[in-house]
C-alpha cells in the first residue's frame, strides 16, 4: 500500500500548469524495518517482498505526474524504491549521500525500540534535545544541517531552471526525492522554516508520499539560512 500523506502543517496546494511540486517519498519496507532494527547509514538492509511491492505501487501512483528530476539517497533501500519510478518515468536517478538517514553510529543494527530519548533526542513525538548524539553518530542538529544543505542546493537549481554544472532540462516539471523517514521530516520542516528545536517527530510509514508545498522556497528562507550556519 502507498500512503499519500502530509506532515503536520504542510500546506497542500492544487497543481496547476505552472506549479512545480516536490514529492517526498520514504523507501519501502526493508529487512531491518521488518526486524525492528535501527538502520541509519548501515547499508546491509534490502527491501522485503512487501517493500518491493510498495516501490512498484509508488511508481504507479506517481508515473502520471510531470516529474522531470529524480533524486535518491545512495543507500540500497532508497535506491531499490527509486528504481521502478525511474523506469516508469524514463529518468536517471541522481544519488546524493546528503539524503541518507541520520547516522546512529554504534546503535546501527540494534533494536530501534531500545534507543532511549536521552540518546535519540526525540521524546513524545517531538524533538527534545537537538544536540543529543549516539556514540559515533549524528545529532539531530547536524542531521538538519546536512539535509538543509541539499534543500538549499535544490532550491537554487529550481530558481535558476537548473543552470550551472548540474543543469537539467527537467526543471520545467516536478521533482521527486526518495529517502528515509528522518530525512523527509527534516526536509519538510526546513522548507517550512521550522527550526530543529521546534520540530515534531510524527510517524511516517514506509512508502509514504508527502506532497510538499508548491512555490518553494518559503518566505522564511533568511531564517532558515541562519539556522543552517
PDB file of C-alpha atoms in Angstrom:
ATOM      1  CA  UNK A   1       0.000   0.000   0.000  1.00  0.00           C
ATOM      2  CA  UNK A   2       1.152   3.544  -0.758  1.00  0.00           C
ATOM      3  CA  UNK A   3       0.446   6.051   1.962  1.00  0.00           C
ATOM      4  CA  UNK A   4      -0.139   9.508   0.482  1.00  0.00           C
ATOM      5  CA  UNK A   5       0.278  11.748   3.463  1.00  0.00           C
ATOM      6  CA  UNK A   6       1.246  15.203   4.637  1.00  0.00           C
ATOM      7  CA  UNK A   7       3.323  16.056   7.677  1.00  0.00           C
ATOM      8  CA  UNK A   8       1.650  18.368  10.172  1.00  0.00           C
ATOM      9  CA  UNK A   9       1.274  21.965   8.933  1.00  0.00           C
ATOM     10  CA  UNK A  10       2.487  21.047   5.433  1.00  0.00           C
ATOM     11  CA  UNK A  11       0.413  23.045   3.001  1.00  0.00           C
ATOM     12  CA  UNK A  12      -1.055  21.120   0.090  1.00  0.00           C
ATOM     13  CA  UNK A  13      -1.690  23.312  -2.922  1.00  0.00           C
ATOM     14  CA  UNK A  14      -3.609  22.449  -6.053  1.00  0.00           C
ATOM     15  CA  UNK A  15      -1.390  21.645  -9.003  1.00  0.00           C
ATOM     16  CA  UNK A  16      -1.585  23.995 -11.969  1.00  0.00           C
ATOM     17  CA  UNK A  17       0.319  24.077 -15.201  1.00  0.00           C
ATOM     18  CA  UNK A  18       2.891  26.484 -13.768  1.00  0.00           C
ATOM     19  CA  UNK A  19       3.281  24.900 -10.326  1.00  0.00           C
ATOM     20  CA  UNK A  20       6.255  22.720  -9.513  1.00  0.00           C
ATOM     21  CA  UNK A  21       5.639  20.145  -6.820  1.00  0.00           C
ATOM     22  CA  UNK A  22       8.280  18.416  -4.755  1.00  0.00           C
ATOM     23  CA  UNK A  23       7.298  14.812  -3.988  1.00  0.00           C
ATOM     24  CA  UNK A  24       8.988  13.318  -0.922  1.00  0.00           C
ATOM     25  CA  UNK A  25       8.870   9.514  -0.755  1.00  0.00           C
ATOM     26  CA  UNK A  26      10.004   7.251   2.054  1.00  0.00           C
ATOM     27  CA  UNK A  27      11.585   3.972   0.982  1.00  0.00           C
ATOM     28  CA  UNK A  28       9.617   0.718   1.068  1.00  0.00           C
ATOM     29  CA  UNK A  29       9.787  -1.764   3.912  1.00  0.00           C
ATOM     30  CA  UNK A  30      13.304  -3.114   4.401  1.00  0.00           C
ATOM     31  CA  UNK A  31      14.501  -6.306   6.020  1.00  0.00           C
ATOM     32  CA  UNK A  32      15.684  -4.281   9.006  1.00  0.00           C
ATOM     33  CA  UNK A  33      12.344  -2.440   9.242  1.00  0.00           C
ATOM     34  CA  UNK A  34      10.677  -5.825   9.467  1.00  0.00           C
ATOM     35  CA  UNK A  35      13.078  -6.886  12.244  1.00  0.00           C
ATOM     36  CA  UNK A  36      12.734  -3.598  14.155  1.00  0.00           C
ATOM     37  CA  UNK A  37      16.418  -2.690  13.786  1.00  0.00           C
ATOM     38  CA  UNK A  38      17.885   0.813  13.691  1.00  0.00           C
ATOM     39  CA  UNK A  39      19.318   1.367  10.200  1.00  0.00           C
ATOM     40  CA  UNK A  40      20.939   4.779   9.942  1.00  0.00           C
ATOM     41  CA  UNK A  41      23.804   4.716   7.431  1.00  0.00           C
ATOM     42  CA  UNK A  42      24.165   0.936   7.518  1.00  0.00           C
ATOM     43  CA  UNK A  43      23.582  -0.427   4.020  1.00  0.00           C
ATOM     44  CA  UNK A  44      23.004  -4.127   4.670  1.00  0.00           C
ATOM     45  CA  UNK A  45      19.209  -3.982   4.555  1.00  0.00           C
ATOM     46  CA  UNK A  46      17.323  -4.698   1.346  1.00  0.00           C
ATOM     47  CA  UNK A  47      13.662  -4.269   0.534  1.00  0.00           C
ATOM     48  CA  UNK A  48      11.418  -7.117   1.597  1.00  0.00           C
ATOM     49  CA  UNK A  49       8.955  -8.589  -0.884  1.00  0.00           C
ATOM     50  CA  UNK A  50       6.405  -6.220   0.634  1.00  0.00           C
ATOM     51  CA  UNK A  51       8.817  -3.328   0.211  1.00  0.00           C
ATOM     52  CA  UNK A  52       9.322  -4.185  -3.466  1.00  0.00           C
ATOM     53  CA  UNK A  53       5.557  -4.188  -3.960  1.00  0.00           C
ATOM     54  CA  UNK A  54       5.378  -0.816  -2.237  1.00  0.00           C
ATOM     55  CA  UNK A  55       8.089   0.541  -4.556  1.00  0.00           C
ATOM     56  CA  UNK A  56       6.098  -0.583  -7.599  1.00  0.00           C
ATOM     57  CA  UNK A  57       2.968   0.988  -6.124  1.00  0.00           C
ATOM     58  CA  UNK A  58       4.803   4.299  -5.672  1.00  0.00           C
ATOM     59  CA  UNK A  59       5.719   4.184  -9.367  1.00  0.00           C
ATOM     60  CA  UNK A  60       2.094   3.564 -10.335  1.00  0.00           C
ATOM     61  CA  UNK A  61       0.941   6.397  -8.073  1.00  0.00           C
ATOM     62  CA  UNK A  62       3.397   8.970  -9.460  1.00  0.00           C
ATOM     63  CA  UNK A  63       4.003   7.905 -13.061  1.00  0.00           C
ATOM     64  CA  UNK A  64       1.366  10.264 -14.454  1.00  0.00           C
ATOM     65  CA  UNK A  65       2.842  13.262 -12.643  1.00  0.00           C
ATOM     66  CA  UNK A  66       5.067  15.660 -14.596  1.00  0.00           C
ATOM     67  CA  UNK A  67       8.193  14.596 -12.679  1.00  0.00           C
ATOM     68  CA  UNK A  68      11.321  15.585 -14.579  1.00  0.00           C
ATOM     69  CA  UNK A  69      14.056  15.083 -11.958  1.00  0.00           C
ATOM     70  CA  UNK A  70      14.534  12.215  -9.507  1.00  0.00           C
ATOM     71  CA  UNK A  71      16.871  12.250  -6.502  1.00  0.00           C
ATOM     72  CA  UNK A  72      17.602   9.457  -4.049  1.00  0.00           C
ATOM     73  CA  UNK A  73      19.652   8.650  -1.009  1.00  0.00           C
ATOM     74  CA  UNK A  74      22.588   6.487  -2.042  1.00  0.00           C
ATOM     75  CA  UNK A  75      21.576   3.736   0.409  1.00  0.00           C
ATOM     76  CA  UNK A  76      20.281   0.499  -1.095  1.00  0.00           C
ATOM     77  CA  UNK A  77      16.785   0.593   0.392  1.00  0.00           C
ATOM     78  CA  UNK A  78      16.124   4.018  -1.122  1.00  0.00           C
ATOM     79  CA  UNK A  79      17.661   3.151  -4.499  1.00  0.00           C
ATOM     80  CA  UNK A  80      15.563  -0.012  -4.717  1.00  0.00           C
ATOM     81  CA  UNK A  81      12.472   2.114  -4.080  1.00  0.00           C
ATOM     82  CA  UNK A  82      13.503   4.683  -6.684  1.00  0.00           C
ATOM     83  CA  UNK A  83      14.189   2.127  -9.424  1.00  0.00           C
ATOM     84  CA  UNK A  84      10.585   1.348 -10.530  1.00  0.00           C
ATOM     85  CA  UNK A  85       9.707   5.051 -10.572  1.00  0.00           C
ATOM     86  CA  UNK A  86      12.813   5.881 -12.605  1.00  0.00           C
ATOM     87  CA  UNK A  87      11.888   3.163 -15.081  1.00  0.00           C
ATOM     88  CA  UNK A  88       8.286   4.348 -15.341  1.00  0.00           C
ATOM     89  CA  UNK A  89       9.358   7.948 -15.928  1.00  0.00           C
ATOM     90  CA  UNK A  90      12.373   7.208 -18.115  1.00  0.00           C
ATOM     91  CA  UNK A  91      14.636   9.147 -15.747  1.00  0.00           C
ATOM     92  CA  UNK A  92      18.098   8.619 -14.299  1.00  0.00           C
ATOM     93  CA  UNK A  93      18.297   8.594 -10.513  1.00  0.00           C
ATOM     94  CA  UNK A  94      20.656  11.208  -9.085  1.00  0.00           C
ATOM     95  CA  UNK A  95      22.229   9.762  -5.924  1.00  0.00           C
ATOM     96  CA  UNK A  96      23.106  12.077  -3.066  1.00  0.00           C
ATOM     97  CA  UNK A  97      24.614  10.982   0.265  1.00  0.00           C
ATOM     98  CA  UNK A  98      23.140  14.051   1.975  1.00  0.00           C
ATOM     99  CA  UNK A  99      19.756  12.322   1.702  1.00  0.00           C
ATOM    100  CA  UNK A 100      20.834   9.437   3.935  1.00  0.00           C
ATOM    101  CA  UNK A 101      19.054   8.664   7.186  1.00  0.00           C
ATOM    102  CA  UNK A 102      20.548  10.012  10.403  1.00  0.00           C
ATOM    103  CA  UNK A 103      23.806   8.279  11.278  1.00  0.00           C
ATOM    104  CA  UNK A 104      23.265   6.342  14.512  1.00  0.00           C
ATOM    105  CA  UNK A 105      26.852   5.212  14.992  1.00  0.00           C
ATOM    106  CA  UNK A 106      27.233   2.243  17.325  1.00  0.00           C
ATOM    107  CA  UNK A 107      23.445   1.892  17.599  1.00  0.00           C
ATOM    108  CA  UNK A 108      23.000   0.811  13.994  1.00  0.00           C
ATOM    109  CA  UNK A 109      21.837  -2.770  13.897  1.00  0.00           C
ATOM    110  CA  UNK A 110      20.407  -2.659  17.433  1.00  0.00           C
ATOM    111  CA  UNK A 111      16.711  -2.775  18.348  1.00  0.00           C
ATOM    112  CA  UNK A 112      15.200   0.592  17.454  1.00  0.00           C
ATOM    113  CA  UNK A 113      12.778   0.386  20.380  1.00  0.00           C
ATOM    114  CA  UNK A 114      15.674   0.173  22.827  1.00  0.00           C
ATOM    115  CA  UNK A 115      17.164   3.559  21.876  1.00  0.00           C
ATOM    116  CA  UNK A 116      16.379   5.978  24.701  1.00  0.00           C
ATOM    117  CA  UNK A 117      15.180   9.578  24.214  1.00  0.00           C
ATOM    118  CA  UNK A 118      18.338  10.735  26.004  1.00  0.00           C
ATOM    119  CA  UNK A 119      20.345   9.370  23.078  1.00  0.00           C
ATOM    120  CA  UNK A 120      17.913   9.916  20.190  1.00  0.00           C
ATOM    121  CA  UNK A 121      16.894  13.427  21.238  1.00  0.00           C
ATOM    122  CA  UNK A 122      13.253  12.602  20.422  1.00  0.00           C
ATOM    123  CA  UNK A 123      10.557  12.212  23.062  1.00  0.00           C
ATOM    124  CA  UNK A 124       6.756  12.116  22.922  1.00  0.00           C
ATOM    125  CA  UNK A 125       6.654  12.868  19.212  1.00  0.00           C
ATOM    126  CA  UNK A 126       8.825  15.972  19.414  1.00  0.00           C
ATOM    127  CA  UNK A 127      12.484  16.935  19.252  1.00  0.00           C
ATOM    128  CA  UNK A 128      13.507  17.238  22.901  1.00  0.00           C
ATOM    129  CA  UNK A 129      17.279  17.642  22.570  1.00  0.00           C
ATOM    130  CA  UNK A 130      18.648  18.538  19.112  1.00  0.00           C
ATOM    131  CA  UNK A 131      22.218  18.064  20.331  1.00  0.00           C
ATOM    132  CA  UNK A 132      21.855  14.522  21.705  1.00  0.00           C
ATOM    133  CA  UNK A 133      24.244  12.278  19.827  1.00  0.00           C
ATOM    134  CA  UNK A 134      24.761   8.493  19.747  1.00  0.00           C
ATOM    135  CA  UNK A 135      28.398   7.426  20.006  1.00  0.00           C
ATOM    136  CA  UNK A 136      29.851   7.699  16.511  1.00  0.00           C
ATOM    137  CA  UNK A 137      26.619   9.202  15.150  1.00  0.00           C
ATOM    138  CA  UNK A 138      24.965  12.499  14.287  1.00  0.00           C
ATOM    139  CA  UNK A 139      22.967  14.856  16.447  1.00  0.00           C
ATOM    140  CA  UNK A 140      19.603  15.976  15.113  1.00  0.00           C
ATOM    141  CA  UNK A 141      21.088  19.438  14.603  1.00  0.00           C
ATOM    142  CA  UNK A 142      23.868  18.025  12.433  1.00  0.00           C
ATOM    143  CA  UNK A 143      21.321  15.944  10.537  1.00  0.00           C
ATOM    144  CA  UNK A 144      19.130  19.006   9.972  1.00  0.00           C
ATOM    145  CA  UNK A 145      22.048  20.996   8.610  1.00  0.00           C
ATOM    146  CA  UNK A 146      23.048  18.203   6.236  1.00  0.00           C
ATOM    147  CA  UNK A 147      19.553  17.926   4.790  1.00  0.00           C
ATOM    148  CA  UNK A 148      19.229  21.720   4.702  1.00  0.00           C
ATOM    149  CA  UNK A 149      22.344  21.951   2.550  1.00  0.00           C
ATOM    150  CA  UNK A 150      20.792  19.609  -0.015  1.00  0.00           C
ATOM    151  CA  UNK A 151      17.490  21.501   0.144  1.00  0.00           C
ATOM    152  CA  UNK A 152      19.188  24.849  -0.435  1.00  0.00           C
ATOM    153  CA  UNK A 153      21.006  23.464  -3.459  1.00  0.00           C
ATOM    154  CA  UNK A 154      17.784  22.030  -4.834  1.00  0.00           C
ATOM    155  CA  UNK A 155      16.065  25.378  -4.283  1.00  0.00           C
ATOM    156  CA  UNK A 156      18.868  27.226  -6.079  1.00  0.00           C
ATOM    157  CA  UNK A 157      18.650  24.881  -9.052  1.00  0.00           C
ATOM    158  CA  UNK A 158      14.906  25.369  -9.179  1.00  0.00           C
ATOM    159  CA  UNK A 159      15.258  29.138  -9.091  1.00  0.00           C
ATOM    160  CA  UNK A 160      17.733  29.133 -11.990  1.00  0.00           C
ATOM    161  CA  UNK A 161      15.968  26.476 -14.001  1.00  0.00           C
ATOM    162  CA  UNK A 162      18.823  24.062 -13.436  1.00  0.00           C
ATOM    163  CA  UNK A 163      21.513  26.379 -14.769  1.00  0.00           C
ATOM    164  CA  UNK A 164      25.083  25.511 -13.889  1.00  0.00           C
ATOM    165  CA  UNK A 165      27.096  22.290 -13.680  1.00  0.00           C
ATOM    166  CA  UNK A 166      24.044  20.263 -12.658  1.00  0.00           C
ATOM    167  CA  UNK A 167      21.836  21.767 -15.382  1.00  0.00           C
ATOM    168  CA  UNK A 168      18.809  19.598 -16.088  1.00  0.00           C
ATOM    169  CA  UNK A 169      16.071  20.385 -18.613  1.00  0.00           C
ATOM    170  CA  UNK A 170      13.657  18.647 -16.260  1.00  0.00           C
ATOM    171  CA  UNK A 171      13.274  21.734 -14.121  1.00  0.00           C
ATOM    172  CA  UNK A 172      10.179  22.608 -16.117  1.00  0.00           C
ATOM    173  CA  UNK A 173       8.322  19.970 -14.080  1.00  0.00           C
ATOM    174  CA  UNK A 174       8.047  18.312 -10.691  1.00  0.00           C
ATOM    175  CA  UNK A 175      10.847  16.781  -8.644  1.00  0.00           C
ATOM    176  CA  UNK A 176      10.774  13.565  -6.597  1.00  0.00           C
ATOM    177  CA  UNK A 177      13.085  12.730  -3.702  1.00  0.00           C
ATOM    178  CA  UNK A 178      13.313   9.143  -2.427  1.00  0.00           C
ATOM    179  CA  UNK A 179      14.831   8.972   1.034  1.00  0.00           C
ATOM    180  CA  UNK A 180      14.211   7.993   4.658  1.00  0.00           C
ATOM    181  CA  UNK A 181      11.753   8.871   7.385  1.00  0.00           C
ATOM    182  CA  UNK A 182      14.105  11.118   9.317  1.00  0.00           C
ATOM    183  CA  UNK A 183      15.395  12.795   6.171  1.00  0.00           C
ATOM    184  CA  UNK A 184      11.919  13.645   4.932  1.00  0.00           C
ATOM    185  CA  UNK A 185      10.894  15.038   8.331  1.00  0.00           C
ATOM    186  CA  UNK A 186      13.975  17.271   8.292  1.00  0.00           C
ATOM    187  CA  UNK A 187      13.428  18.398   4.717  1.00  0.00           C
ATOM    188  CA  UNK A 188       9.766  19.183   5.280  1.00  0.00           C
ATOM    189  CA  UNK A 189      10.496  21.158   8.460  1.00  0.00           C
ATOM    190  CA  UNK A 190      13.327  23.115   6.857  1.00  0.00           C
ATOM    191  CA  UNK A 191      11.210  24.038   3.841  1.00  0.00           C
ATOM    192  CA  UNK A 192       8.547  25.412   6.165  1.00  0.00           C
ATOM    193  CA  UNK A 193      11.034  27.424   8.210  1.00  0.00           C
ATOM    194  CA  UNK A 194      10.628  25.258  11.332  1.00  0.00           C
ATOM    195  CA  UNK A 195      13.876  25.170  13.341  1.00  0.00           C
ATOM    196  CA  UNK A 196      15.083  21.809  14.567  1.00  0.00           C
ATOM    197  CA  UNK A 197      14.264  22.687  18.197  1.00  0.00           C
ATOM    198  CA  UNK A 198      10.580  23.108  17.312  1.00  0.00           C
ATOM    199  CA  UNK A 199      10.176  20.024  15.151  1.00  0.00           C
ATOM    200  CA  UNK A 200       7.563  17.369  15.688  1.00  0.00           C
ATOM    201  CA  UNK A 201       8.539  13.755  15.018  1.00  0.00           C
ATOM    202  CA  UNK A 202       5.448  12.063  13.682  1.00  0.00           C
ATOM    203  CA  UNK A 203       5.212   8.514  12.342  1.00  0.00           C
ATOM    204  CA  UNK A 204       5.859   8.202   8.615  1.00  0.00           C
ATOM    205  CA  UNK A 205       5.047   4.801   7.149  1.00  0.00           C
ATOM    206  CA  UNK A 206       7.172   3.006   4.585  1.00  0.00           C
ATOM    207  CA  UNK A 207       6.361   4.165   1.034  1.00  0.00           C
ATOM    208  CA  UNK A 208       4.604   7.293   2.303  1.00  0.00           C
ATOM    209  CA  UNK A 209       4.342  10.062  -0.283  1.00  0.00           C
ATOM    210  CA  UNK A 210       4.434  13.623   1.007  1.00  0.00           C
ATOM    211  CA  UNK A 211       3.389  16.380  -1.373  1.00  0.00           C
ATOM    212  CA  UNK A 212       5.499  19.356  -0.439  1.00  0.00           C
ATOM    213  CA  UNK A 213       4.170  22.896  -0.844  1.00  0.00           C
ATOM    214  CA  UNK A 214       4.473  24.460  -4.262  1.00  0.00           C
ATOM    215  CA  UNK A 215       6.392  27.655  -4.728  1.00  0.00           C
ATOM    216  CA  UNK A 216       9.349  26.828  -2.534  1.00  0.00           C
ATOM    217  CA  UNK A 217      11.454  28.424  -1.049  1.00  0.00           C
ATOM    218  CA  UNK A 218       9.115  29.755   1.659  1.00  0.00           C
ATOM    219  CA  UNK A 219       9.093  33.334   2.882  1.00  0.00           C
ATOM    220  CA  UNK A 220      11.211  32.394   5.923  1.00  0.00           C
ATOM    221  CA  UNK A 221      14.277  31.472   3.851  1.00  0.00           C
ATOM    222  CA  UNK A 222      16.518  34.022   5.599  1.00  0.00           C
ATOM    223  CA  UNK A 223      15.786  32.452   8.988  1.00  0.00           C
ATOM    224  CA  UNK A 224      16.473  29.014   7.557  1.00  0.00           C
ATOM    225  CA  UNK A 225      19.865  30.111   6.286  1.00  0.00           C
ATOM    226  CA  UNK A 226      20.735  31.434   9.729  1.00  0.00           C
ATOM    227  CA  UNK A 227      19.876  28.073  11.287  1.00  0.00           C
ATOM    228  CA  UNK A 228      22.000  26.305   8.705  1.00  0.00           C
ATOM    229  CA  UNK A 229      25.216  28.151   9.635  1.00  0.00           C
TER     230      UNK A 229
END
